PDB file of C-alpha atoms and ligand atoms in Angstrom:
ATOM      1  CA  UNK A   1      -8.551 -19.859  12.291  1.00  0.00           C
ATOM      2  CA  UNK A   2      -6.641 -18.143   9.370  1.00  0.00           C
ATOM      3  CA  UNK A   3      -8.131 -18.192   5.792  1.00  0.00           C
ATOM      4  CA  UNK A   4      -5.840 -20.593   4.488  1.00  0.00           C
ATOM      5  CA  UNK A   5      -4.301 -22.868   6.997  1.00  0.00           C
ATOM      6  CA  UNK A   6      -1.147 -25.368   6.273  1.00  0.00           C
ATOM      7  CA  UNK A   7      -1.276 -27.770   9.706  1.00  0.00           C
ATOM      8  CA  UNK A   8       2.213 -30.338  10.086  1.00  0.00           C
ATOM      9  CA  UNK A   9       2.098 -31.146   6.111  1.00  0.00           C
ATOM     10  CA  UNK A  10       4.113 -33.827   5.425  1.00  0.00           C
ATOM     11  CA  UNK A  11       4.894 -35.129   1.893  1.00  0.00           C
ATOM     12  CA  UNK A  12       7.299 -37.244  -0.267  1.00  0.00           C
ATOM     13  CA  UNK A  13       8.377 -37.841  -3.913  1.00  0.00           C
ATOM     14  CA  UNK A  14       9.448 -40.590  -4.549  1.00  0.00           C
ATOM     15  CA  UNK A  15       9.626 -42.537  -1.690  1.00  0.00           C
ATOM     16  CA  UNK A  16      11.904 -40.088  -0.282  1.00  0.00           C
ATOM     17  CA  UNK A  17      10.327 -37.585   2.712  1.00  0.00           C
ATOM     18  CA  UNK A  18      10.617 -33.986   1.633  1.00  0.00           C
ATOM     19  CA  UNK A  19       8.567 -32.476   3.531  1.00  0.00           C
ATOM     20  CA  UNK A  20       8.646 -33.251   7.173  1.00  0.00           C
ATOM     21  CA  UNK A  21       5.750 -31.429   9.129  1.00  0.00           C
ATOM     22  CA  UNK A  22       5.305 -27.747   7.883  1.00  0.00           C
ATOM     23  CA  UNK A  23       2.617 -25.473   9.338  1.00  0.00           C
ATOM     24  CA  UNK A  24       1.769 -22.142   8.372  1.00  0.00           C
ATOM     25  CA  UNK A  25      -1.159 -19.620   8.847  1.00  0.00           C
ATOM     26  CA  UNK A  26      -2.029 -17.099   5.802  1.00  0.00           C
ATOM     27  CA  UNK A  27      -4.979 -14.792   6.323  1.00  0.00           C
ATOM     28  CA  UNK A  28      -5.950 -12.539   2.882  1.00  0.00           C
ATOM     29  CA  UNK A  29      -4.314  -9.530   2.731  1.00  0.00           C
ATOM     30  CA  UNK A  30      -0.805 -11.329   3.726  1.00  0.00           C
ATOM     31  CA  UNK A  31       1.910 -11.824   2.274  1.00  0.00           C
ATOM     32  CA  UNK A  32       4.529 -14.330   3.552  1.00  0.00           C
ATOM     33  CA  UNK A  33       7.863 -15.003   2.206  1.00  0.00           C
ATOM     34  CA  UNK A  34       9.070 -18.626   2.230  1.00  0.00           C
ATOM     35  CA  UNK A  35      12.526 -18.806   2.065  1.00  0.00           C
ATOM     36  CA  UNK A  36      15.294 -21.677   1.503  1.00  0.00           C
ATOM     37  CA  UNK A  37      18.531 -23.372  -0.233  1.00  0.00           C
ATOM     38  CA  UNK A  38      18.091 -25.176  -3.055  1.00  0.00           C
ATOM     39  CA  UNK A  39      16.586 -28.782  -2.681  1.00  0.00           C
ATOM     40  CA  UNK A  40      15.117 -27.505   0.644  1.00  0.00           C
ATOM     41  CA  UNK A  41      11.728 -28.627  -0.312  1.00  0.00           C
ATOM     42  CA  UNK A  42      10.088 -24.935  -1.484  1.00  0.00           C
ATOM     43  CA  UNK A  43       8.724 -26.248  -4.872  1.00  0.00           C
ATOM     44  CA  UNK A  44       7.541 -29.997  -2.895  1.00  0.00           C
ATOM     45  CA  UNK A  45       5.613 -27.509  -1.149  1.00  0.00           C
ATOM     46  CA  UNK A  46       4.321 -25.326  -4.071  1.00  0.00           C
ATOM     47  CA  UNK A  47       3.173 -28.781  -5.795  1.00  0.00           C
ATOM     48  CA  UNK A  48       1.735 -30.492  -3.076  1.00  0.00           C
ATOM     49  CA  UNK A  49      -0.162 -27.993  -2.328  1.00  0.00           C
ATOM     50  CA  UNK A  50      -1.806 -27.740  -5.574  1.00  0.00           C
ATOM     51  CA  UNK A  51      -2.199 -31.179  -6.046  1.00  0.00           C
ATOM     52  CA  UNK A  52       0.608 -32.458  -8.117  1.00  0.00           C
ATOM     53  CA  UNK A  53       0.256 -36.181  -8.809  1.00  0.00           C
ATOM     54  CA  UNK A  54       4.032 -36.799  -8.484  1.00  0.00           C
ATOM     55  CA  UNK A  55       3.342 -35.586  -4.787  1.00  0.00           C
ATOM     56  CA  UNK A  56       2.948 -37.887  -2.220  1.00  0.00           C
ATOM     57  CA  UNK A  57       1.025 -36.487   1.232  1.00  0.00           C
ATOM     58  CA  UNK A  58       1.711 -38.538   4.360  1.00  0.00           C
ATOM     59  CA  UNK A  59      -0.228 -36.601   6.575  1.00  0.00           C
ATOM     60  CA  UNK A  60      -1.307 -33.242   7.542  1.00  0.00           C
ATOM     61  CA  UNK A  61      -3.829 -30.749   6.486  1.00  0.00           C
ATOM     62  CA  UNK A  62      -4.235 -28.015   3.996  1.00  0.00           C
ATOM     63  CA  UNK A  63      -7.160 -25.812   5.087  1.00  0.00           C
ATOM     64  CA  UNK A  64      -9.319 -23.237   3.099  1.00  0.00           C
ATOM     65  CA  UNK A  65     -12.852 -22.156   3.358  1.00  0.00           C
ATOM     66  CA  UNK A  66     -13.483 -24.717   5.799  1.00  0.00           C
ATOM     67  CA  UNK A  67     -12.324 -27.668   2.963  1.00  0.00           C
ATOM     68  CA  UNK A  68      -9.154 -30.084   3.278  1.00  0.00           C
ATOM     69  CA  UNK A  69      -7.884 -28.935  -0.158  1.00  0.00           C
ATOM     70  CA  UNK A  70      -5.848 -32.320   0.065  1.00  0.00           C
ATOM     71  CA  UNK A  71      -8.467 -33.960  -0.856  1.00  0.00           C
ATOM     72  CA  UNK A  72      -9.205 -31.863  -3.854  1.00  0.00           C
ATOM     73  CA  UNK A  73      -8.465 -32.220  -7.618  1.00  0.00           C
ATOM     74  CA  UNK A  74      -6.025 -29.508  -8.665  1.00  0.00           C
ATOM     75  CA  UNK A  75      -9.025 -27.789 -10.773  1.00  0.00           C
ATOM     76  CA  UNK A  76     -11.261 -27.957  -7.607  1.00  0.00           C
ATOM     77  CA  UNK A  77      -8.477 -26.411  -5.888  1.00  0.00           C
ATOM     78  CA  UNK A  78      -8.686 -23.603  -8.403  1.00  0.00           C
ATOM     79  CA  UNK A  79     -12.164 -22.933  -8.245  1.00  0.00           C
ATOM     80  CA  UNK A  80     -11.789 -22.527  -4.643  1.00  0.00           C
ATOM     81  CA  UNK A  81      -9.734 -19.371  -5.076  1.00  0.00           C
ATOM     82  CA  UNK A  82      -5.592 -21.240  -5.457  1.00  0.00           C
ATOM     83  CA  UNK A  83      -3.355 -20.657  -8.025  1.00  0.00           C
ATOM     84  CA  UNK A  84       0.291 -21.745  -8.637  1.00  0.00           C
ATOM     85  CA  UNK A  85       2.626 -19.534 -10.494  1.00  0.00           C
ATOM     86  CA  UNK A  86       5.416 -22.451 -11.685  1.00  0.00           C
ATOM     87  CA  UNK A  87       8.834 -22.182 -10.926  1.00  0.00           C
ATOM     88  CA  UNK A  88       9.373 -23.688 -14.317  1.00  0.00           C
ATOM     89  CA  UNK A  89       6.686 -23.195 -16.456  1.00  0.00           C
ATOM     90  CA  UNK A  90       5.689 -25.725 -19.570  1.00  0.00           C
ATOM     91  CA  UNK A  91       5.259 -25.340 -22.957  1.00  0.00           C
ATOM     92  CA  UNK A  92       1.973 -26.430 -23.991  1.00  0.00           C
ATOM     93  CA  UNK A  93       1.605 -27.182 -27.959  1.00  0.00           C
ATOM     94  CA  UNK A  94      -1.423 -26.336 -29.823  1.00  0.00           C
ATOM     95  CA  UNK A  95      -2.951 -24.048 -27.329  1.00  0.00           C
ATOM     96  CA  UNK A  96      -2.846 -20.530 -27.412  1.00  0.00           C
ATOM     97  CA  UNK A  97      -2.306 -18.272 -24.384  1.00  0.00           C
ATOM     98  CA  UNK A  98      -5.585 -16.677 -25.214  1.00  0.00           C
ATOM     99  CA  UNK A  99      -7.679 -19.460 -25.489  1.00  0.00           C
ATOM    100  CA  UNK A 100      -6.030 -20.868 -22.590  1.00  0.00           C
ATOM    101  CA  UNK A 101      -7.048 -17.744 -20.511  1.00  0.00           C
ATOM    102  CA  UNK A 102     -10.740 -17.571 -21.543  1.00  0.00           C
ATOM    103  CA  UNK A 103     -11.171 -21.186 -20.975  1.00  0.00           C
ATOM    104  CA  UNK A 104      -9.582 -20.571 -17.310  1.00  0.00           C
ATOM    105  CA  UNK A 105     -11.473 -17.706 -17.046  1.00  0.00           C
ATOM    106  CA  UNK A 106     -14.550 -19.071 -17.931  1.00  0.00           C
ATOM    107  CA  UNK A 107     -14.348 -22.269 -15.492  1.00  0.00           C
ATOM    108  CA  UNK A 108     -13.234 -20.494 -12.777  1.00  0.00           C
ATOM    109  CA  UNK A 109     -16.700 -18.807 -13.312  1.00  0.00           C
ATOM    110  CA  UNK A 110     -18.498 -21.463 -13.591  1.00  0.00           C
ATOM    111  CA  UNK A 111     -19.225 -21.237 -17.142  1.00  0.00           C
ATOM    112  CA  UNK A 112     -20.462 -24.672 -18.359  1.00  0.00           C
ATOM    113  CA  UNK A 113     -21.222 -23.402 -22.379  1.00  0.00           C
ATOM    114  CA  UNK A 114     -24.840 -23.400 -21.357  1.00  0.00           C
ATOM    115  CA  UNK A 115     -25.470 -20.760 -19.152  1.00  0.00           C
ATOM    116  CA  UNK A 116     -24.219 -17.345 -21.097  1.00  0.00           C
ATOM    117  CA  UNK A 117     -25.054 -15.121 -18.368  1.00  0.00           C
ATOM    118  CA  UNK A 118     -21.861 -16.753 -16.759  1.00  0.00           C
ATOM    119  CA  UNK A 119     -19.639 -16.461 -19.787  1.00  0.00           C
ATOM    120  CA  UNK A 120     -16.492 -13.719 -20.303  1.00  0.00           C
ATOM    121  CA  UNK A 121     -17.888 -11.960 -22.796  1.00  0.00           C
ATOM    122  CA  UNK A 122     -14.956 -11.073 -25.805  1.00  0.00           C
ATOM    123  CA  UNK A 123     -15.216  -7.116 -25.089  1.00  0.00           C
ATOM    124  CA  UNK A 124     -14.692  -7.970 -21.348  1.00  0.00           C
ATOM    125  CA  UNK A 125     -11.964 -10.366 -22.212  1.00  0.00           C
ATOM    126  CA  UNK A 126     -10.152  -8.217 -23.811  1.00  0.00           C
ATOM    127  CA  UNK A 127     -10.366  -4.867 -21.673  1.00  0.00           C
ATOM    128  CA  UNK A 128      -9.326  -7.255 -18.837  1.00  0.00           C
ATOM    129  CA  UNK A 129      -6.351  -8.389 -20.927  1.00  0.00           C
ATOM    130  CA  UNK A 130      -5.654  -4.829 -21.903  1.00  0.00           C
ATOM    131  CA  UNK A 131      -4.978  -3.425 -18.796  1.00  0.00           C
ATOM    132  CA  UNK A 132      -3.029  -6.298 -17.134  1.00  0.00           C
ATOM    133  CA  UNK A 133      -0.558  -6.692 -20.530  1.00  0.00           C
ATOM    134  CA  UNK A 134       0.442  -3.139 -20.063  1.00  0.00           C
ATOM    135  CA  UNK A 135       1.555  -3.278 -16.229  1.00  0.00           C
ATOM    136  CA  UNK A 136       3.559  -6.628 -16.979  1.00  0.00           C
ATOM    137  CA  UNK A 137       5.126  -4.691 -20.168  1.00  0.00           C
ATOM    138  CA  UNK A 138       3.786  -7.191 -22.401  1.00  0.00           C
ATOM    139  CA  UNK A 139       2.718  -6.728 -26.005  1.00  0.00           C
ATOM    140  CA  UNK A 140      -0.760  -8.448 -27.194  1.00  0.00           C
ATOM    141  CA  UNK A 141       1.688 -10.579 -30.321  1.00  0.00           C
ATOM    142  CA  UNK A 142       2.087 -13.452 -27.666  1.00  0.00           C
ATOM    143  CA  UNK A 143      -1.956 -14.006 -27.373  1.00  0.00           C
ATOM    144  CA  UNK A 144      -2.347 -16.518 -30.488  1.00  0.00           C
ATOM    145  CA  UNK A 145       0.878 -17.779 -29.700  1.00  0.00           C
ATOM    146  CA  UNK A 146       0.903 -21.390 -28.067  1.00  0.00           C
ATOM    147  CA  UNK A 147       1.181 -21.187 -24.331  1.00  0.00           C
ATOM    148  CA  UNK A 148       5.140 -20.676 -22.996  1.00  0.00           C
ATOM    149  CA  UNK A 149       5.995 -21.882 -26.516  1.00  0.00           C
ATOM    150  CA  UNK A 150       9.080 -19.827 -27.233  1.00  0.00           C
ATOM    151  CA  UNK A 151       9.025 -17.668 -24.631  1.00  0.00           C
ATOM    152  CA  UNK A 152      11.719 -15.937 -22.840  1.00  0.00           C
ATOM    153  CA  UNK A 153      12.362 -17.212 -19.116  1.00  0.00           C
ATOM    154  CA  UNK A 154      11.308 -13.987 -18.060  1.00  0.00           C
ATOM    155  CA  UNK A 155       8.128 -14.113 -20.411  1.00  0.00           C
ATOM    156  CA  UNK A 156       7.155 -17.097 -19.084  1.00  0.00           C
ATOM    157  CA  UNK A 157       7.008 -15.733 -15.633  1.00  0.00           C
ATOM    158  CA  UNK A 158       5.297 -13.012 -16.901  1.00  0.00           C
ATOM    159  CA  UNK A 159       2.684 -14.875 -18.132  1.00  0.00           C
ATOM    160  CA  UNK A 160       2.439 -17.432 -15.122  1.00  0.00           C
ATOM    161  CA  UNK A 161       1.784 -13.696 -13.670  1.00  0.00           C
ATOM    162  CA  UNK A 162      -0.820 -12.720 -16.200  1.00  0.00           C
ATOM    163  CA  UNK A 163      -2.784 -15.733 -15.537  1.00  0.00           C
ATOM    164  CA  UNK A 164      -3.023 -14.944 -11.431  1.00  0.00           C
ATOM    165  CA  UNK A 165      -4.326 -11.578 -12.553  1.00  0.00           C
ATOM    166  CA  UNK A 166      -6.774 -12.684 -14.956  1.00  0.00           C
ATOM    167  CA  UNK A 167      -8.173 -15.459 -12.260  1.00  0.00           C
ATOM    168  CA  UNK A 168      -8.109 -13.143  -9.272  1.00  0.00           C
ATOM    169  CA  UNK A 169      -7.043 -15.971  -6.840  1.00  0.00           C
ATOM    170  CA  UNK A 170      -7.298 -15.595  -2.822  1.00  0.00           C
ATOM    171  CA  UNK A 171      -4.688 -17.637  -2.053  1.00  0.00           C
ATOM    172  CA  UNK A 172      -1.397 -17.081  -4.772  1.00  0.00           C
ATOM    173  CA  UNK A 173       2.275 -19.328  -4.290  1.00  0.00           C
ATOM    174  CA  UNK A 174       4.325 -17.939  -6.384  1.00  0.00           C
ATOM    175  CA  UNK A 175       7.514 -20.788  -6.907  1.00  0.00           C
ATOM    176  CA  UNK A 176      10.517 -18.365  -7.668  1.00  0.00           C
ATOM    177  CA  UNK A 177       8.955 -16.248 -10.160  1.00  0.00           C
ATOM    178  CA  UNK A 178      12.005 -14.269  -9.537  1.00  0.00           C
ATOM    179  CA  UNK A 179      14.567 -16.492 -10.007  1.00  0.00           C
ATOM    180  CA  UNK A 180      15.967 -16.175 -13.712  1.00  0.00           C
ATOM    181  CA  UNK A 181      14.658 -12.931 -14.488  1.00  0.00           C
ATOM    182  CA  UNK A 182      17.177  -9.581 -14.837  1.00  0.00           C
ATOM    183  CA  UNK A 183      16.024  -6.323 -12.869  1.00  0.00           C
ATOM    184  CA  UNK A 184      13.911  -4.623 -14.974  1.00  0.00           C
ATOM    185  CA  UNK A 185      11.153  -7.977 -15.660  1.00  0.00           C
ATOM    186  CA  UNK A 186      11.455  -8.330 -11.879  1.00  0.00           C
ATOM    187  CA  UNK A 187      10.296  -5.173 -11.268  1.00  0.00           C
ATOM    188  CA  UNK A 188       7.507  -5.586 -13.807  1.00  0.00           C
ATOM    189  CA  UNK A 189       5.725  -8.596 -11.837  1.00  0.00           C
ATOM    190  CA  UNK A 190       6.448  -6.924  -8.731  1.00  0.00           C
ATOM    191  CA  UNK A 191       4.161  -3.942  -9.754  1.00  0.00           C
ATOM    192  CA  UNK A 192       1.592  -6.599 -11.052  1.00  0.00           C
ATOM    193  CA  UNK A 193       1.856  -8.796  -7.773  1.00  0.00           C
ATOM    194  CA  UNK A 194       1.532  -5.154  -5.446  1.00  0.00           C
ATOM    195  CA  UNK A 195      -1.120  -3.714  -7.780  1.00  0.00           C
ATOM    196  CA  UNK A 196      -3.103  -7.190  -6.585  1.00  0.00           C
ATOM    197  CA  UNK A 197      -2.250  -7.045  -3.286  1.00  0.00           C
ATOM    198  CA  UNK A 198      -5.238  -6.149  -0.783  1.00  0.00           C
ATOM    199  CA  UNK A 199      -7.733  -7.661   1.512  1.00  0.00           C
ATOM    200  CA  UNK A 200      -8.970 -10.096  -0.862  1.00  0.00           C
ATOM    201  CA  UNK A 201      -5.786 -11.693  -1.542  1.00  0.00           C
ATOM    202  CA  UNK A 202      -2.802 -13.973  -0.133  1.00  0.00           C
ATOM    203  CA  UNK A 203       0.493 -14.431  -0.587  1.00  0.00           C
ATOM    204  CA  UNK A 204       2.732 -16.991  -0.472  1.00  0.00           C
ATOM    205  CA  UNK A 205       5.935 -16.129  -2.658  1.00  0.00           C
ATOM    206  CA  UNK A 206       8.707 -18.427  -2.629  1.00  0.00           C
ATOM    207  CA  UNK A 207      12.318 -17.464  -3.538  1.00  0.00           C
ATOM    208  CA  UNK A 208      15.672 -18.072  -2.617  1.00  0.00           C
ATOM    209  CA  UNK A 209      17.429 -14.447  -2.989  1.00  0.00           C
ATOM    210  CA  UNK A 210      16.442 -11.547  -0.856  1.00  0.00           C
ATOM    211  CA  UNK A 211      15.847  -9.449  -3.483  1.00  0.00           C
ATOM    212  CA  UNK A 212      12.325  -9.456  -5.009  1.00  0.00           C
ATOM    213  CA  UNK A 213      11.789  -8.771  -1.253  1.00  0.00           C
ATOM    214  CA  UNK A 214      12.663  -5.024  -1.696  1.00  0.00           C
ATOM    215  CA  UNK A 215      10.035  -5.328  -4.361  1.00  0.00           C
ATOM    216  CA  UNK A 216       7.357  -7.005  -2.813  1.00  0.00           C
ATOM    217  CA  UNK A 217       7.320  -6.096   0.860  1.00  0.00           C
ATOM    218  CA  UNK A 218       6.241  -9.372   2.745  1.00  0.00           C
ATOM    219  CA  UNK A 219       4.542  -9.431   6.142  1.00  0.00           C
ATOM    220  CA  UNK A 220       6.059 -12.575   7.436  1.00  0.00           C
ATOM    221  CA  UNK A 221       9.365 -14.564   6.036  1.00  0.00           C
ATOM    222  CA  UNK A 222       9.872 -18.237   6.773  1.00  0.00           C
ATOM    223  CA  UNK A 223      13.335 -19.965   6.188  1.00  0.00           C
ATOM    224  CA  UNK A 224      12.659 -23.491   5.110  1.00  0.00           C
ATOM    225  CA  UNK A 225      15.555 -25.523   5.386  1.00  0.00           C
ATOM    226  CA  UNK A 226      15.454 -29.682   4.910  1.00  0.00           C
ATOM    227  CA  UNK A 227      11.651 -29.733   4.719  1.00  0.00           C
ATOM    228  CA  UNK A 228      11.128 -27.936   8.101  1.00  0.00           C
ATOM    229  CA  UNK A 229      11.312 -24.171   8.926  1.00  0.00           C
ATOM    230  CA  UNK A 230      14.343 -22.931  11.100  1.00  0.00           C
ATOM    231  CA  UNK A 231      12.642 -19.352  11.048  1.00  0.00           C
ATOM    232  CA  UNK A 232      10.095 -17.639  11.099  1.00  0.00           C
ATOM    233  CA  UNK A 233       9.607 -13.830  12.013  1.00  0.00           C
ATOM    234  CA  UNK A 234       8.898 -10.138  10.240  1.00  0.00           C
ATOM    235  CA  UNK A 235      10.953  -8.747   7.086  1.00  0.00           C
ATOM    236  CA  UNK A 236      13.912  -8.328   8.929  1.00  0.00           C
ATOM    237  CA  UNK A 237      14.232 -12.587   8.512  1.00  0.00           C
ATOM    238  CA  UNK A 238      15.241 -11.529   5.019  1.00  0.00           C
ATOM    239  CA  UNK A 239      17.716  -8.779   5.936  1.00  0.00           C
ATOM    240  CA  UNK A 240      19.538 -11.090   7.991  1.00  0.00           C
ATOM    241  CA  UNK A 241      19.497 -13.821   5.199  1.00  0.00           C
ATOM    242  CA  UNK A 242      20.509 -11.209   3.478  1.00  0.00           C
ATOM    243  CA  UNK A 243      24.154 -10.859   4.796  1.00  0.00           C
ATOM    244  CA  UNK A 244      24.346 -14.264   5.907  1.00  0.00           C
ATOM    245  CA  UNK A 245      22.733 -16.123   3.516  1.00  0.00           C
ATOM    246  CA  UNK A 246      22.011 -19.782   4.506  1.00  0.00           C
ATOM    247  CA  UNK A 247      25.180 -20.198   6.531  1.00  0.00           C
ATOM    248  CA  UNK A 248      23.789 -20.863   9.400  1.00  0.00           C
ATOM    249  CA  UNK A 249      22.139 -23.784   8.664  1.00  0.00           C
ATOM    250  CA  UNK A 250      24.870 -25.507   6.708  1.00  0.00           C
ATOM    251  CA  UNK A 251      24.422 -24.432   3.460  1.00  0.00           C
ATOM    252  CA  UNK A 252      27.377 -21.631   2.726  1.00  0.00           C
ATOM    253  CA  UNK A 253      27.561 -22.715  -0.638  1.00  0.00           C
ATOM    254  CA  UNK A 254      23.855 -20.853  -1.041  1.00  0.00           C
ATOM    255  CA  UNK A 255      25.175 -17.182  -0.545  1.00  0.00           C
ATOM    256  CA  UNK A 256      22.920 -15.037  -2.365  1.00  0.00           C
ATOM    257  CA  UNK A 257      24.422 -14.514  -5.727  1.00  0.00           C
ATOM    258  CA  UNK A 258      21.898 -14.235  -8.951  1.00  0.00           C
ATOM    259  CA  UNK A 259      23.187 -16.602 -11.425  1.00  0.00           C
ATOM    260  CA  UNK A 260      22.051 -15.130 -14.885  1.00  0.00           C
TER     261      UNK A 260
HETATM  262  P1  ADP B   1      13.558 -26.427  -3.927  1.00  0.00           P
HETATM  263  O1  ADP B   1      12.380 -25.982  -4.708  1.00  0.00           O
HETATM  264  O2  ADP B   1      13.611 -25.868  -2.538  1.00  0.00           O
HETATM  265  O3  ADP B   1      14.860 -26.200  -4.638  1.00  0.00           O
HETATM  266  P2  ADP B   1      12.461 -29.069  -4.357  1.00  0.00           P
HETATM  267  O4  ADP B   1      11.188 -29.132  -3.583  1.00  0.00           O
HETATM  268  O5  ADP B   1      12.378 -28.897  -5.808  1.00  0.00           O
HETATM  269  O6  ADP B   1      13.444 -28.004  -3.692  1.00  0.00           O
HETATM  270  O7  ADP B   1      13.275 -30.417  -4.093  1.00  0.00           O
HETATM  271  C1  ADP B   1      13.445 -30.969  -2.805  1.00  0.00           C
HETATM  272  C2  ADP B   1      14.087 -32.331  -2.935  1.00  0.00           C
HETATM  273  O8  ADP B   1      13.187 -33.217  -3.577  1.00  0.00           O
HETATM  274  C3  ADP B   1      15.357 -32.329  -3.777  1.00  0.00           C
HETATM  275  O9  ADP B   1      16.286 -33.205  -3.179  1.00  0.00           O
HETATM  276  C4  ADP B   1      14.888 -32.842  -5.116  1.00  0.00           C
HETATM  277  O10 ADP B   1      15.922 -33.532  -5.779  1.00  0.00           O
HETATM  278  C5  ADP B   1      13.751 -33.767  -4.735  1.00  0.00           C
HETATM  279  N1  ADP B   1      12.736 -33.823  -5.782  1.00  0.00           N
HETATM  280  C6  ADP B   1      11.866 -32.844  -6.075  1.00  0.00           C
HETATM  281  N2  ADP B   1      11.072 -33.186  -7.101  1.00  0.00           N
HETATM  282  C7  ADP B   1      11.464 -34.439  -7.462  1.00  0.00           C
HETATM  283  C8  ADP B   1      11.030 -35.360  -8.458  1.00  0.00           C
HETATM  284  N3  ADP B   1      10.012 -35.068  -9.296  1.00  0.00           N
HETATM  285  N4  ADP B   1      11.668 -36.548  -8.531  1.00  0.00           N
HETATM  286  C9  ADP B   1      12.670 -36.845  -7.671  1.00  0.00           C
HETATM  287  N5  ADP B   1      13.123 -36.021  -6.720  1.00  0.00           N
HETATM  288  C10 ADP B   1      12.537 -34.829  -6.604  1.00  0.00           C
HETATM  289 MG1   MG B   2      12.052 -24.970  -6.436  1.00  0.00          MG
END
């Protein structure tokens, strides 16, 4: 039994089936690649998994710490150690990013505004911020700023990747944090993501060029392709797609080519 187990999901939006029967095993201290052509069903997967309402399961199982997360509010999932970094990540009016991260931070432990003990304290906050801004090249002018409200593309993904350090997840999707961003931000939240990496954590980082895979060094790679996976095997999954792209599976419009 792995520590967070995906058995024959199956899900839909909108009446339509998207996802048609995906399993996948991801102990802590893993990170798997999921792989795939646009419309392939990678972000159906990010968002069922963390409960999106627009989501629809028809059947399957989503398995961590011995729970059916399925059956869990998005929050609860949360609490249980799961966190989504979006591929497209919203604005939020009126709430600042640090607000937003104490309040996180302060649920996640538990912190009910009664019991202090369990409360971030500011000082605490703030050398946790401190150290975590400086890896993801981020200056502190964003904190009173309303969350995502205009950002950058690539500061948006930098804070979806602020907010997995600050919650210390075990089980992290990460829905094409990749995608959008030039070289130099990439490398930024690759340092972040590897400086997390280690026996407490899993990965599941989804992404549709090859390339934040020189980066980030996954374990396993999975190509999902029309809701299913076609493959499934070590890094060298990703060399191949690599110099074939999707091809093989129909889709040769999907060579990998960054589109600024
Ligand atoms: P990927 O992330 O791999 O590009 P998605 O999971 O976003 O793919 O989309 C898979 C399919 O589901 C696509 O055909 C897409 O149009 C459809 N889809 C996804 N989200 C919605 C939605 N909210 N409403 C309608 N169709 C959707
Ligand atoms: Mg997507």
């Amino acid at each position: 039994m792995a520590d967070f187990e995906i058995k024959d999901l199956r899900a839909s939006v909108e009446g339509r089936q998207i996802l048609k029967g995906v399993s996948l095993a991801i102990d802590k201290g893993e990170v798997h690649a999921v792989m795939g052509p646009n419309g392939s069903g990678k972000s159906t997967l990010s968002h069922t998994l963390m409960g999106h309402p627009g989501y629809t399961v028809d059947g399957g199982s989503v398995l961590l710490k011995g729970q059916n997360v399925l059956e869990l509010e998005p929050d609860e999932r949360a609490r249980l150690g799961m966190f989504l970094a979006f591929q497209y990540p919203v604005v939020v009016p009126g709430i600042s990013m640090a607000n937003f991260l104490r309040t996180a931070l302060n649920s996640k432990r538990g912190y009910d505004g009664k019991d202090k003990s369990k409360m971030v304290t500011p000082k605490e906050f703030r050398g946790l911020l401190k150290g975590q801004l400086e890896v993801l090249h981020m200056d502190d002018s964003f904190l009173p700023r309303y969350i995502n409200d205009g950002f950058s593309g690539g500061e948006k993904k930098r804070a979806e990747i602020l907010q997995m350090a600050m919650l210390k997840p075990e089980i992290a999707i990460l829905d094409e944090t990749d995608s959008g961003l030039d070289i130099d931000s990439i490398k930024f939240v690759a340092e972040a993501v590897n400086r997390m990496r280690g026996p407490e954590l899993g990965i599941l980082i989804i992404t549709h060029y090859t390339r934040v895979l020189e980066f980030i060094k996954p374990d396993f790679v999975h190509v999902l392709v029309d809701g299913k996976f076609v493959l499934s095997g070590g890094p060298e999954v990703a060399d191949r797609l690599e110099k074939t792209g999707y091809a093989e599976w129909g889709h040769a419009e999907e060579e990998p080519k960054e589109v600024a």
